Short mmCIF file of C-alpha atoms in Angstrom, two decimals:
data_model
loop_
_atom_site.label_atom_id
_atom_site.label_comp_id
_atom_site.label_asym_id
_atom_site.label_seq_id
_atom_site.Cartn_x
_atom_site.Cartn_y
_atom_site.Cartn_z
CA MET E 213 12.86 10.16 7.66
CA LYS E 214 15.59 11.88 9.65
CA ASP E 215 15.41 12.53 13.33
CA SER E 216 16.22 16.15 12.49
CA ASP E 217 12.64 16.42 11.22
CA VAL E 218 11.33 15.58 14.66
CA ARG E 219 9.60 18.45 16.38
CA LYS E 220 11.54 19.79 19.34
CA GLY E 221 8.82 21.82 21.00
CA SER E 222 8.21 21.61 24.69
CA ASP E 223 5.08 19.52 24.10
CA VAL E 224 7.17 16.84 22.40
CA LYS E 225 9.95 16.87 24.97
CA LYS E 226 7.49 16.46 27.76
CA GLY E 227 5.32 14.07 25.74
CA SER E 228 1.66 14.77 25.14
CA GLY E 229 -0.94 12.96 27.18
CA ALA E 230 -1.80 10.69 24.28
CA GLY E 231 1.88 10.00 23.63
CA LYS E 232 2.43 8.87 27.21
CA GLU E 233 -0.73 6.81 27.12
CA PHE E 234 0.55 4.78 24.18
CA GLY E 235 4.15 4.56 25.37
CA VAL E 236 5.69 6.69 22.59
CA THR E 237 7.05 10.21 22.94
CA GLY E 238 8.87 12.60 20.64
CA GLU E 239 12.28 11.47 21.90
CA ASP E 240 11.81 7.77 21.00
CA GLY E 241 13.74 6.26 18.10
CA TRP E 242 12.52 6.23 14.52
CA ARG E 243 11.48 2.57 14.74
CA LYS E 244 9.02 3.25 17.56
CA LYS E 245 7.73 6.33 15.78
CA THR E 246 7.24 4.45 12.51
CA ALA E 247 5.47 1.61 14.31
CA SER E 248 3.28 4.08 16.20
CA ILE E 249 2.25 5.79 12.93
CA LEU E 250 1.70 2.63 10.87
CA LEU E 251 -0.06 0.57 13.52
CA PRO E 252 -3.45 2.34 13.15
CA PHE E 253 -3.13 2.04 9.35
CA ALA E 254 -2.43 -1.70 9.61
CA VAL E 255 -5.27 -2.25 12.08
CA TYR E 256 -7.70 -0.36 9.85
CA PHE E 257 -6.56 -2.21 6.72
CA VAL E 258 -6.80 -5.67 8.32
CA ALA E 259 -10.14 -5.00 10.05
CA HIS E 260 -11.62 -3.56 6.85
CA ASP E 261 -10.51 -6.50 4.70
CA LEU E 262 -11.56 -9.14 7.22
CA ALA E 263 -14.95 -7.48 7.54
CA SER E 264 -15.30 -7.44 3.74
CA VAL E 265 -14.64 -11.19 3.57
CA LEU E 266 -17.03 -11.89 6.46
CA PHE E 267 -19.87 -9.79 5.05
CA ALA E 268 -19.44 -11.32 1.58
CA PHE E 269 -19.54 -14.78 3.17
CA LEU E 270 -22.75 -13.94 5.06
CA VAL E 271 -24.38 -12.67 1.87
CA GLY E 272 -23.41 -15.94 0.18
CA VAL E 273 -24.81 -17.99 3.04
CA GLY E 274 -28.11 -16.19 2.58
CA ARG E 275 -28.52 -17.99 -0.74
CA ASN E 276 -28.93 -21.31 1.07
CA VAL E 277 -31.20 -19.79 3.71
CA PHE E 278 -33.50 -17.59 1.62
CA GLY E 279 -33.38 -19.33 -1.74
CA GLU E 280 -32.93 -18.27 -5.35
CA GLY E 281 -35.31 -15.34 -5.13
CA TYR E 282 -33.01 -13.70 -2.62
CA TRP E 283 -29.95 -14.45 -4.75
CA GLY E 284 -31.59 -13.05 -7.84
CA PHE E 285 -32.23 -9.80 -5.98
CA VAL E 286 -28.59 -9.68 -4.84
CA GLU E 287 -27.32 -10.18 -8.39
CA GLU E 288 -29.72 -7.61 -9.80
CA HIS E 289 -28.57 -5.02 -7.26
CA SER E 290 -24.95 -6.17 -7.02
CA ALA E 291 -23.49 -2.65 -7.15
CA SER E 292 -25.70 -1.47 -4.29
CA VAL E 293 -25.00 -4.60 -2.23
CA HIS E 294 -21.26 -4.16 -2.77
CA GLY E 295 -21.48 -0.48 -1.83
CA ILE E 296 -23.37 -1.20 1.39
CA LEU E 297 -20.95 -4.00 2.35
CA ASN E 298 -18.01 -1.69 1.69
CA GLY E 299 -19.61 0.99 3.84
CA LEU E 300 -20.02 -1.50 6.67
CA SER E 301 -16.40 -2.58 6.23
CA LEU E 302 -15.24 1.05 6.43
CA CYS E 303 -17.17 1.48 9.67
CA THR E 304 -15.68 -1.74 11.04
CA GLY E 305 -12.15 -0.55 10.26
CA MET E 306 -12.88 2.81 11.87
CA ALA E 307 -14.28 1.12 14.97
CA ALA E 308 -11.16 -1.04 15.31
CA VAL E 309 -8.89 2.01 15.17
CA TRP E 310 -11.18 3.89 17.56
CA LEU E 311 -10.83 1.09 20.11
CA LEU E 312 -7.04 1.10 19.61
CA ALA E 313 -6.59 4.84 19.99
CA LYS E 314 -9.86 6.25 21.34
CA GLY E 315 -7.94 8.59 23.63
CA GLU E 316 -6.38 10.30 20.60
CA VAL E 317 -9.44 10.98 18.46
CA ARG E 318 -10.63 14.49 19.24
CA TRP E 319 -13.22 15.98 16.95
CA GLY E 320 -12.40 19.48 18.06
CA ILE E 321 -8.63 20.04 18.14
CA CYS E 322 -7.98 23.58 19.28
CA GLY E 323 -4.65 24.82 17.99
CA ALA E 324 -4.10 27.28 20.83
CA GLU E 325 -4.59 24.49 23.39
CA ARG E 326 -3.21 21.56 21.44
CA ARG E 327 0.14 22.95 20.30
CA LYS E 328 2.42 25.66 21.64
CA ASP E 329 4.96 25.68 18.77
CA GLY E 330 3.14 28.28 16.66
CA ASN E 331 2.45 25.91 13.76
CA MET E 332 -1.29 26.05 14.24
CA CYS E 333 -3.57 29.02 13.74
CA LYS E 334 -4.86 30.51 16.96
CA ASP E 335 -8.52 30.18 17.90
CA SER E 336 -9.12 27.69 15.10
CA CYS E 337 -11.26 25.15 16.90
CA PHE E 338 -14.43 24.39 14.96
CA PHE E 339 -15.81 22.23 17.74
CA HIS E 340 -15.76 25.13 20.18
CA GLY E 341 -16.81 27.64 17.52
CA THR E 342 -14.05 30.19 18.17
CA GLY E 343 -12.66 32.33 15.35
CA VAL E 344 -14.92 30.69 12.75
CA ARG E 345 -16.68 32.53 9.95
CA TRP E 346 -19.08 31.12 7.40
CA ALA E 347 -16.74 32.35 4.66
CA ASP E 348 -14.10 29.93 5.93
CA TYR E 349 -16.37 26.97 5.27
CA ALA E 350 -17.73 28.34 2.01
CA LEU E 351 -14.17 28.57 0.72
CA LEU E 352 -13.45 25.09 2.04
CA VAL E 353 -16.36 23.60 0.06
CA VAL E 354 -15.47 25.54 -3.10
CA CYS E 355 -11.84 24.46 -2.87
CA ALA E 356 -12.78 20.81 -2.26
CA ALA E 357 -15.26 20.60 -5.13
CA ALA E 358 -13.03 22.43 -7.63
CA LEU E 359 -9.93 20.42 -6.74
CA ALA E 360 -11.70 17.05 -6.84
CA VAL E 361 -13.47 17.60 -10.18
CA GLY E 362 -10.41 19.30 -11.67
CA MET E 363 -8.13 16.41 -10.68
CA ASN E 364 -10.58 13.87 -12.12
CA LEU E 365 -10.60 15.76 -15.41
CA LEU E 366 -6.82 15.97 -15.41
CA LEU E 367 -6.42 12.23 -14.84
CA THR E 368 -8.90 11.55 -17.64
CA LEU E 369 -7.16 13.93 -20.06
CA THR E 370 -3.76 12.35 -19.37
CA GLY E 371 -5.16 8.90 -20.15
CA LEU E 372 -4.37 7.41 -16.75
CA THR E 373 -7.97 6.40 -16.09
CA GLY E 374 -7.97 4.14 -19.14
CA MET E 375 -4.74 2.40 -18.16
CA SER E 376 -6.00 0.81 -14.95
CA GLU E 377 -8.47 -2.08 -15.19
CA ASN E 378 -8.80 -2.09 -11.41
CA TYR E 379 -9.89 1.56 -11.43
CA THR E 380 -12.36 0.91 -14.27
CA GLU E 381 -13.99 -1.92 -12.30
CA ILE E 382 -14.15 0.11 -9.09
CA SER E 383 -15.58 3.12 -10.92
CA ALA E 384 -18.29 0.98 -12.55
CA ARG E 385 -19.35 -0.34 -9.14
CA GLN E 386 -19.31 3.08 -7.52
CA TYR E 387 -21.53 4.68 -10.16
CA GLY E 388 -23.78 1.63 -10.32
CA VAL E 389 -25.53 2.49 -7.05
CA PRO E 390 -28.65 4.68 -6.80
CA PHE E 391 -27.85 8.38 -6.55
CA TRP E 392 -29.10 8.75 -2.98
CA LEU E 393 -27.06 5.75 -1.82
CA GLY E 394 -23.93 7.10 -3.50
CA LEU E 395 -24.33 10.44 -1.73
CA LEU E 396 -24.68 8.64 1.61
CA LEU E 397 -21.77 6.24 1.08
CA TYR E 398 -19.27 8.59 -0.58
CA GLY E 399 -20.39 11.89 0.92
CA VAL E 400 -20.86 10.78 4.54
CA VAL E 401 -19.77 7.25 5.48
CA SER E 402 -16.44 7.17 3.65
CA PRO E 403 -15.28 10.65 4.78
CA VAL E 404 -16.18 10.06 8.44
CA ALA E 405 -14.49 6.63 8.56
CA GLU E 406 -11.35 7.57 6.63
CA GLU E 407 -10.84 10.94 8.32
CA THR E 408 -11.16 9.40 11.77
CA VAL E 409 -8.30 7.05 10.88
CA PHE E 410 -6.02 9.22 8.74
CA ARG E 411 -6.41 12.71 10.20
CA GLY E 412 -7.89 11.80 13.59
CA VAL E 413 -5.19 9.29 14.57
CA ILE E 414 -2.38 8.85 12.03
CA TYR E 415 -1.83 12.56 11.34
CA GLN E 416 -2.03 13.49 15.01
CA ARG E 417 0.72 10.94 15.73
CA MET E 418 2.82 12.25 12.82
CA ARG E 419 2.32 15.78 14.10
CA ARG E 420 3.73 14.86 17.52
CA TYR E 421 6.95 13.66 15.93
CA PHE E 422 7.45 15.90 12.88
CA ARG E 423 7.07 19.48 11.82
CA ALA E 424 3.99 20.49 9.84
CA MET E 425 5.16 20.12 6.23
CA PRO E 426 6.75 16.64 6.51
CA ALA E 427 3.70 15.42 8.43
CA VAL E 428 1.26 16.83 5.86
CA LEU E 429 3.15 15.30 2.93
CA LEU E 430 3.60 11.91 4.59
CA CYS E 431 -0.07 11.70 5.56
CA GLY E 432 -1.14 12.60 2.01
CA ILE E 433 1.19 10.00 0.46
CA LEU E 434 -0.04 7.30 2.84
CA PHE E 435 -3.64 8.21 1.99
CA GLY E 436 -2.88 7.82 -1.71
CA PHE E 437 -1.14 4.48 -1.15
CA TYR E 438 -4.16 3.22 0.75
CA HIS E 439 -6.37 3.47 -2.36
CA GLY E 440 -4.50 0.64 -4.07
CA ASN E 441 -4.28 1.61 -7.76
CA LEU E 442 -2.41 4.20 -9.80
CA VAL E 443 -5.34 6.47 -10.67
CA GLN E 444 -6.87 6.62 -7.21
CA GLY E 445 -3.39 6.66 -5.69
CA VAL E 446 -2.41 9.88 -7.51
CA TYR E 447 -5.82 11.43 -6.85
CA GLY E 448 -5.80 10.30 -3.21
CA CYS E 449 -2.31 11.69 -2.65
CA VAL E 450 -3.22 15.16 -3.93
CA LEU E 451 -6.55 15.21 -2.09
CA GLY E 452 -4.92 13.73 1.02
CA ILE E 453 -2.38 16.55 1.18
CA ALA E 454 -5.13 19.14 0.72
CA ILE E 455 -7.33 17.55 3.39
CA THR E 456 -4.43 17.38 5.84
CA LEU E 457 -3.64 21.05 5.22
CA VAL E 458 -7.27 21.85 6.05
CA CYS E 459 -7.01 19.83 9.26
CA GLU E 460 -3.84 21.75 10.15
CA TRP E 461 -5.25 25.16 9.27
CA TYR E 462 -8.63 24.72 10.94
CA GLY E 463 -7.43 22.66 13.89
CA SER E 464 -10.52 20.53 13.45
CA LEU E 465 -11.29 17.02 12.29
CA TRP E 466 -14.79 18.18 11.35
CA ALA E 467 -13.24 20.50 8.74
CA SER E 468 -11.34 17.64 7.11
CA VAL E 469 -14.52 15.50 7.06
CA LEU E 470 -16.40 18.38 5.40
CA PHE E 471 -13.65 18.87 2.79
CA HIS E 472 -13.50 15.13 2.05
CA GLY E 473 -17.29 14.84 1.85
CA ALA E 474 -17.62 17.90 -0.42
CA ALA E 475 -14.92 16.54 -2.76
CA ASN E 476 -16.53 13.10 -3.02
CA THR E 477 -20.02 14.52 -3.44
CA ALA E 478 -18.95 16.93 -6.19
CA VAL E 479 -17.22 14.23 -8.25
CA PHE E 480 -20.07 11.76 -7.81
CA ALA E 481 -22.75 14.34 -8.66
CA VAL E 482 -21.12 15.69 -11.85
CA SER E 483 -20.12 12.25 -13.13
CA TYR E 484 -23.21 10.22 -12.24
CA GLY E 485 -24.87 8.82 -15.36
CA LYS E 486 -22.34 10.48 -17.66
CA GLU E 487 -19.52 8.87 -19.65
CA ALA E 488 -17.41 12.02 -19.51
CA PHE E 489 -17.68 15.47 -17.99
CA GLY E 490 -16.77 18.58 -19.95
CA GLY E 491 -16.73 17.13 -23.46
CA ALA E 492 -14.57 19.04 -25.93
CA ALA E 493 -14.18 21.84 -23.36
CA ALA E 494 -12.71 19.48 -20.75
CA PRO E 495 -9.20 21.07 -20.87
CA VAL E 496 -10.69 24.51 -20.23
CA TRP E 497 -12.84 23.18 -17.39
CA CYS E 498 -9.84 21.39 -15.93
CA ALA E 499 -7.61 24.47 -15.95
CA GLY E 500 -10.36 26.71 -14.60
CA LEU E 501 -11.30 24.36 -11.77
CA LEU E 502 -7.70 23.78 -10.66
CA MET E 503 -7.00 27.52 -10.70
CA THR E 504 -10.19 28.09 -8.69
CA ALA E 505 -9.08 25.46 -6.18
CA ALA E 506 -5.64 27.08 -5.88
CA ALA E 507 -7.13 30.56 -5.37
CA ALA E 508 -9.64 29.27 -2.81
CA GLY E 509 -6.87 27.40 -0.98
CA ILE E 510 -4.69 30.52 -0.79
CA PHE E 511 -7.54 32.66 0.53
CA MET E 512 -8.55 29.92 2.92
CA GLY E 513 -5.06 29.76 4.40
CA LYS E 514 -4.92 33.53 4.79
CA MET E 515 -8.36 33.74 6.35
CA ARG E 516 -7.69 30.94 8.79
CA CYS E 517 -4.18 31.85 9.79
CA GLY E 518 -3.86 35.58 9.31
CA LYS E 519 -0.58 37.44 9.05
CA GLY E 520 2.30 36.01 11.02
CA GLU E 521 0.30 33.18 12.55
CA GLY E 522 0.16 30.82 9.60
CA PHE E 523 1.40 27.44 8.64
CA GLY E 524 4.83 27.10 10.26
CA ASN E 525 5.30 30.87 10.70
CA GLY E 526 4.21 31.38 14.27
CA LYS E 527 6.48 32.52 17.07
CA GLY E 528 8.65 29.78 18.43
CA SER E 529 8.07 27.45 15.48
CA GLU E 530 10.89 25.81 13.60
CA LYS E 531 11.49 26.89 10.03
CA MET E 532 10.51 24.29 7.47
#
């Protein structure tokens, strides 16, 4: 990353309140900026993994305390137990990052108040309810569902899903839980935890140092890397970029949580209990869904930003 990508707006030169609070401003060197961005990611990763080990240990200890009947129940419902433990680990990681950077997490980020460089749409704060129409959120859900299912079909058609044993094991565990539990874990818990970390903290730090497009791309790539295998990495990168664009357009963390939750719910719902979605017509479904997602995304951007106020086109913004 070059320092030329660093935003030069007045808010960066002066240093935002959160930037001063954590000792890093837009004029610091790239090492401090990189450390500032990656620290929440590292804290989340370590806290999540340590919690996973601890919870697994406690479940194992229960065998000695409650006997073989308990252990038989755990083995019979292993997918559900693993899903619940992973949900608890996600919440633990989120809590650790929240404690680290609680002053930065703002569920309603109003573009007009938050940034003065023109890169955010005006009156786009969901939390305060200004400039919001139901059509904005309808398009958001349509775009999320179409993109998520379309990308899953694309990865299946290219054969990538069959090349990763790690992905196959994870997928078997995810779809091994009861339907209601899957909706709760993947449609609510995971989006809230991951969006708090990635868009609530990491992206906001990136956005203090870089212009919109580099920040969106970097956040999406980091989100893909976080998933840990090729299939979910590619999928996570594409979805991560889309979710970050939504956060930028809407000026709201709630919008990114909704997009993430809608994407996860759509994939889980259409794939639950099925070996494959689409059958012989899968290529047609894939193309149609991805085109729908692209059209919805374009309309969503236009509806949120309007003419001349869009992504990187506002007055006083730097050209990307």
